[in-house]
Short mmCIF file of C-alpha atoms in Angstrom, two decimals:
data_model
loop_
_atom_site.label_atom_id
_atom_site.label_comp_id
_atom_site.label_asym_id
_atom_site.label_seq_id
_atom_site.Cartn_x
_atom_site.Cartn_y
_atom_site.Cartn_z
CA UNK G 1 -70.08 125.85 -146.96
CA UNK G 2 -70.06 129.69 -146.46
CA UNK G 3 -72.91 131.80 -147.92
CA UNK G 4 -72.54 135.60 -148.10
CA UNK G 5 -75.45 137.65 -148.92
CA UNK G 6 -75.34 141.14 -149.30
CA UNK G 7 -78.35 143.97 -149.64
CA UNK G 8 -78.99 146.32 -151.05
CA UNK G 9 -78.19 145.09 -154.73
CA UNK G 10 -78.07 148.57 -155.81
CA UNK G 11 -78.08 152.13 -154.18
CA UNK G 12 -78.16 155.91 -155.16
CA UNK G 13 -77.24 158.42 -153.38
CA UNK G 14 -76.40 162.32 -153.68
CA UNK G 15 -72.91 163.35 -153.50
CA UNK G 16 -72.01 164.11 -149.80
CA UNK G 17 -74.76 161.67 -148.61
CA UNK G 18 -73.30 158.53 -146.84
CA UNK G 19 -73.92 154.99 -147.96
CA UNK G 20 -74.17 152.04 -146.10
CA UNK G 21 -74.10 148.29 -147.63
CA UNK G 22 -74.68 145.52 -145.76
CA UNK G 23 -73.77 141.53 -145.68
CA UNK G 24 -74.31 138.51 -143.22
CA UNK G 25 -72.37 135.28 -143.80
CA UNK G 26 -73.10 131.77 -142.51
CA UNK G 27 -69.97 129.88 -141.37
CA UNK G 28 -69.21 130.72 -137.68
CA UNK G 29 -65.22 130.18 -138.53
CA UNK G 30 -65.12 132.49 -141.25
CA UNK G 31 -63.00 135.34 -139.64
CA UNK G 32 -62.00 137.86 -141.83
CA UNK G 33 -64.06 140.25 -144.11
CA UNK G 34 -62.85 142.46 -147.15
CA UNK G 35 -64.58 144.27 -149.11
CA UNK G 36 -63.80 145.29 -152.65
CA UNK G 37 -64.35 147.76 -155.02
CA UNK G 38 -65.15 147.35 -158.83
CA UNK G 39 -65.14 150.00 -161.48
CA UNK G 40 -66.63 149.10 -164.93
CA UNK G 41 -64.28 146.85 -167.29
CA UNK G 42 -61.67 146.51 -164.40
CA UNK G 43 -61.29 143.60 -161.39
CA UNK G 44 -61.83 144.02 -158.23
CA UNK G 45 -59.69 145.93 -156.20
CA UNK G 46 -59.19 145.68 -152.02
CA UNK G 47 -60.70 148.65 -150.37
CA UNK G 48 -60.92 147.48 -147.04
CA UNK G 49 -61.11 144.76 -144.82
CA UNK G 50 -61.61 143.41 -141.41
CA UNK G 51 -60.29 140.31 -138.76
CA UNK G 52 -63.42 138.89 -136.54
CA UNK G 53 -61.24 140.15 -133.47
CA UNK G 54 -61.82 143.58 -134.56
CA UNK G 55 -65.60 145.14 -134.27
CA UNK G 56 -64.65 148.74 -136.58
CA UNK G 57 -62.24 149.70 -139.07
CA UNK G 58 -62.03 153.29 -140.36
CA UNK G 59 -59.90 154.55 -143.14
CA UNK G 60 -60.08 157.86 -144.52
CA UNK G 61 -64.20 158.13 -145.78
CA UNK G 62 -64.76 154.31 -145.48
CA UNK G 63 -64.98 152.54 -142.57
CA UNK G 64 -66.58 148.63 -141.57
CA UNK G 65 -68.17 147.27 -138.78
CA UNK G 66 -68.38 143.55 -137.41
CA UNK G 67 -70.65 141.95 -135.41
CA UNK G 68 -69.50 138.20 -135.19
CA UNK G 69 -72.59 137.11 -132.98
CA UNK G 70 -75.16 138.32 -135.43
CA UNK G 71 -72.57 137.23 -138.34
CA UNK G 72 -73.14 140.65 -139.98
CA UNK G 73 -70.75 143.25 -141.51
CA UNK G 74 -71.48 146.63 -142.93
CA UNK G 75 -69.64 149.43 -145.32
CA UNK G 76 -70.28 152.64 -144.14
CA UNK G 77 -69.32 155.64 -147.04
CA UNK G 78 -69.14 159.15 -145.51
CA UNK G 79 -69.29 162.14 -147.83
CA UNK G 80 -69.62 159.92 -151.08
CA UNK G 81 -68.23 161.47 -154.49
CA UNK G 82 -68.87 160.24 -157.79
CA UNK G 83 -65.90 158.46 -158.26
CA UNK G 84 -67.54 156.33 -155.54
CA UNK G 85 -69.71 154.78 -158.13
CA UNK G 86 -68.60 151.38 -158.59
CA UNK G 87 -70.04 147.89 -157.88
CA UNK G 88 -68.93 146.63 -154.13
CA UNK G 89 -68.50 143.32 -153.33
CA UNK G 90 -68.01 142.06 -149.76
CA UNK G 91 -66.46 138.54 -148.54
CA UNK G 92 -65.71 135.93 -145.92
CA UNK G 93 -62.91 133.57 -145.63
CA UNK G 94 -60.83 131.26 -143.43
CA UNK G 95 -57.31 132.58 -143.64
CA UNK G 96 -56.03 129.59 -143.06
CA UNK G 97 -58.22 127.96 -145.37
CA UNK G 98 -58.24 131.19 -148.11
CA UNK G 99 -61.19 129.90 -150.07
CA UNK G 100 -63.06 133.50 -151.13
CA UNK G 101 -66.77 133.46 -151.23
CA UNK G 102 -68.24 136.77 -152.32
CA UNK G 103 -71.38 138.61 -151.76
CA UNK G 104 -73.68 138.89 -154.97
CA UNK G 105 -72.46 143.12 -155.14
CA UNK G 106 -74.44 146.39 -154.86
CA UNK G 107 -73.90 148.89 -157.38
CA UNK G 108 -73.63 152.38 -156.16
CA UNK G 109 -74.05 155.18 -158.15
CA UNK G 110 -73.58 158.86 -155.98
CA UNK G 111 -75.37 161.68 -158.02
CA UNK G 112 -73.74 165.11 -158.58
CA UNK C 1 -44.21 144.75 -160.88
CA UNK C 2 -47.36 143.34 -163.17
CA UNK C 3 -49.35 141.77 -160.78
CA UNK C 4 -51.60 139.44 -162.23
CA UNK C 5 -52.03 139.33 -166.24
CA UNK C 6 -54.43 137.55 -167.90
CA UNK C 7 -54.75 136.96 -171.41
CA UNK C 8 -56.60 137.15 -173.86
CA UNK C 9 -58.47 140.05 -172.63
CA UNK C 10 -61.38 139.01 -175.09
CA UNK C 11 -62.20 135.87 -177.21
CA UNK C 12 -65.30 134.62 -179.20
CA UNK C 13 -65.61 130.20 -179.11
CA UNK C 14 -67.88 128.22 -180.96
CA UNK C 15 -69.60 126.04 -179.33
CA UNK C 16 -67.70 122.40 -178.72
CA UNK C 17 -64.51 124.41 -178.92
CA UNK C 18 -61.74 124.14 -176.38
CA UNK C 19 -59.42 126.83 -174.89
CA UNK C 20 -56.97 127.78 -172.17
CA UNK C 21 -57.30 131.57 -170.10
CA UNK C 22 -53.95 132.40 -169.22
CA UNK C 23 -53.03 133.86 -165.26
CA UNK C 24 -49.79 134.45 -164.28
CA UNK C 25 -48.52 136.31 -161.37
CA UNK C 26 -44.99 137.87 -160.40
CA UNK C 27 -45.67 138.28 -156.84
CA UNK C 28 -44.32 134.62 -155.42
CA UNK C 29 -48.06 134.43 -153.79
CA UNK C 30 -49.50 130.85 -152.89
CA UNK C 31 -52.89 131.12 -153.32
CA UNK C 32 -55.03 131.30 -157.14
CA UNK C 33 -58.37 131.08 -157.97
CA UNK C 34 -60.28 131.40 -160.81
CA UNK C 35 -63.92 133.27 -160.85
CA UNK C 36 -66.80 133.84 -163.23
CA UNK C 37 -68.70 137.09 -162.83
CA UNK C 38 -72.17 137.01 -164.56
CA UNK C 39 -74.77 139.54 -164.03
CA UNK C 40 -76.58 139.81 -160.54
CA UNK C 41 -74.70 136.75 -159.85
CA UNK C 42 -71.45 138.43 -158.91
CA UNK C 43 -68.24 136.33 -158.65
CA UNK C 44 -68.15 132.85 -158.34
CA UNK C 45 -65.57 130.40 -157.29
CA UNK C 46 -64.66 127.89 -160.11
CA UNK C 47 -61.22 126.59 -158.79
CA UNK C 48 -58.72 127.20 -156.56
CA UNK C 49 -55.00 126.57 -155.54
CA UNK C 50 -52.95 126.96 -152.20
CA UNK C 51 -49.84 126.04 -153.94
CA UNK C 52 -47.85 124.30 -156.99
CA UNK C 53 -49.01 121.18 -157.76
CA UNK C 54 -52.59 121.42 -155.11
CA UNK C 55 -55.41 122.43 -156.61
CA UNK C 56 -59.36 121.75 -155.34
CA UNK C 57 -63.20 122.88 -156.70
CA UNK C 58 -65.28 125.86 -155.74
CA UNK C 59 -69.02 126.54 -156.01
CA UNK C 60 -69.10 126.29 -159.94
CA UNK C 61 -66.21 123.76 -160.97
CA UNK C 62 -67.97 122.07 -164.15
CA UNK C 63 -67.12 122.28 -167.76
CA UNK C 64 -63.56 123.35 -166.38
CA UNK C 65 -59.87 121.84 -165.60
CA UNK C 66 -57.17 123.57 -163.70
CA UNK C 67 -53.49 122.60 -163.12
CA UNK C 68 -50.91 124.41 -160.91
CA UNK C 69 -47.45 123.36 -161.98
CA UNK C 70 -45.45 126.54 -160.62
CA UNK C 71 -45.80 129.09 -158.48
CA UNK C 72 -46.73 131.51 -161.16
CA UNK C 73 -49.13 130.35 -163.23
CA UNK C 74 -52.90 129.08 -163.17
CA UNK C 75 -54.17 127.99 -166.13
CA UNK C 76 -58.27 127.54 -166.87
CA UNK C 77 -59.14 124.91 -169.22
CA UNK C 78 -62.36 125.28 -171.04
CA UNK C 79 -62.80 120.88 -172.42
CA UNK C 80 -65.50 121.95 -174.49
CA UNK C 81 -67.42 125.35 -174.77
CA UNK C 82 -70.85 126.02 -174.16
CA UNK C 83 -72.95 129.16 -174.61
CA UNK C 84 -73.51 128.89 -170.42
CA UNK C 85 -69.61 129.51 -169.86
CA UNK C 86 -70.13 132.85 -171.60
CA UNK C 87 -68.75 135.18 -168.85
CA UNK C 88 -66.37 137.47 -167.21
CA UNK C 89 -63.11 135.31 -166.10
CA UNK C 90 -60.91 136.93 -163.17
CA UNK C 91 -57.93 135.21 -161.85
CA UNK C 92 -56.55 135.94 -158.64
CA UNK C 93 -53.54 135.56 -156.03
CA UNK C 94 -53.19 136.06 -152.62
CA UNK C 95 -50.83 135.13 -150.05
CA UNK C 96 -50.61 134.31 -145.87
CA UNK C 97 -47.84 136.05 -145.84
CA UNK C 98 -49.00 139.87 -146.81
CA UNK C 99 -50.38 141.73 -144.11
CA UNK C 100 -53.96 141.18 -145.13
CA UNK C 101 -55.17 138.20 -147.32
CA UNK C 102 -56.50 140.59 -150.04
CA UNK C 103 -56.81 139.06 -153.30
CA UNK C 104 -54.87 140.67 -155.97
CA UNK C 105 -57.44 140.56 -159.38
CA UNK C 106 -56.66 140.14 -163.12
CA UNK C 107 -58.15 142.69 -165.15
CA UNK C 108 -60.46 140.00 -166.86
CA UNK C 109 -61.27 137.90 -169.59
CA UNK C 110 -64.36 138.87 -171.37
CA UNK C 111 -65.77 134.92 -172.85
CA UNK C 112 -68.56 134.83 -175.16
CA UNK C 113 -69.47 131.56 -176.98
CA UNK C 114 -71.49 131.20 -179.78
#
């Protein structure tokens, strides 16, 4: 079955500073990669994502990358605020199979 | 619209006990699955459903029973409580159908037995 690992499993940085999280994931057929954002005593919410015939999506301050021969995937955070703090998960699925495996999370906290 | 509602938001169990989380959605999506989010472990798969009346295991099925009669709702059975299930519970939905296959979450149901 699929395995997602994710590093670091937590992160500061100063506000303005970029952040970067990264996963890898096991199962060749996965092919498509969200990532999602938790803030404390909520569930997760869908900040991004990405389809294995894509190698970058950008949105706003967050963008992810895709490398489908390495199997990696990154978050990249530009300009990070505080309300950036949150734990981030990142996944892999089949779409036509839909069974979500997550990372393990990194929780980011951006200094003011 | 709601989304996805969970409930109880929080309950206490003795051990042995038995119980039923709640998840019901109002967005006609096919897919459910119920997680477990414990500490450094982060969120991990107990059951899932691609429509009514289909229902298989993920990573951590034990201890718990699922049944998908509508559409709408996906309840979690606890048979009989043990201090391990104590936990966050998040239900979600999803559907092929949306542009992306973005889970939807519950806001949670904070377990502890005792």
């Amino acid at each position: 079955g699929e395995n997602v690992e994710q590093h670091p499993s937590t992160l500061s940085v100063q506000e303005g500073d970029s952040a970067v999280i990264k996963c890898t994931y096991s199962d060749s057929a996965s092919n498509y990669f969200p990532w999602y954002k938790q803030e404390l005593g909520k569930g997760p919410q869908l900040i991004i994502d990405i389809r294995s015939n894509v190698g970058e999506k950008k949105d706003q301050r967050i963008a992810v990358t895709l490398n489908k021969t390495a199997k990696h995937f990154s978050l990249h955070i530009t300009e990070t605020q505080p309300e950036d703090s949150a734990v981030y998960f990142c996944a892999a699925l089949q779409t036509s199979y839909d069974k979500v495996i997550f990372g393990p999370g990194t929780s980011l906290s951006v200094i003011p | 619209n709601a989304g996805v509602t969970q409930t109880p938001k929080f309950q206490v169990l003795k051990t042995g006990q038995s119980m039923t989380l709640q998840c019901a959605q109002d967005m006609n999506h096919e897919y459910m699955s119920w997680y477990r989010q414990d500490p450094g472990m982060g969120l991990r798969l107990i059951h899932y459903s691609v429509g009514a009346g289909i229902t298989d295991q993920g990573e951590v099925p034990n201890g718990y029973n699922v049944s998908r009669s509508t559409t709408e709702d996906f309840p979690l059975r606890l048979l009989s409580a043990a201090p391990s299930q104590t936990s966050v519970y998040f239900c979600a939905s999803s559907s092929p159908r949306t542009v992306n296959y973005g889970y939807t979450f519950g806001s949670g149901t904070r377990l502890t037995v005792v």
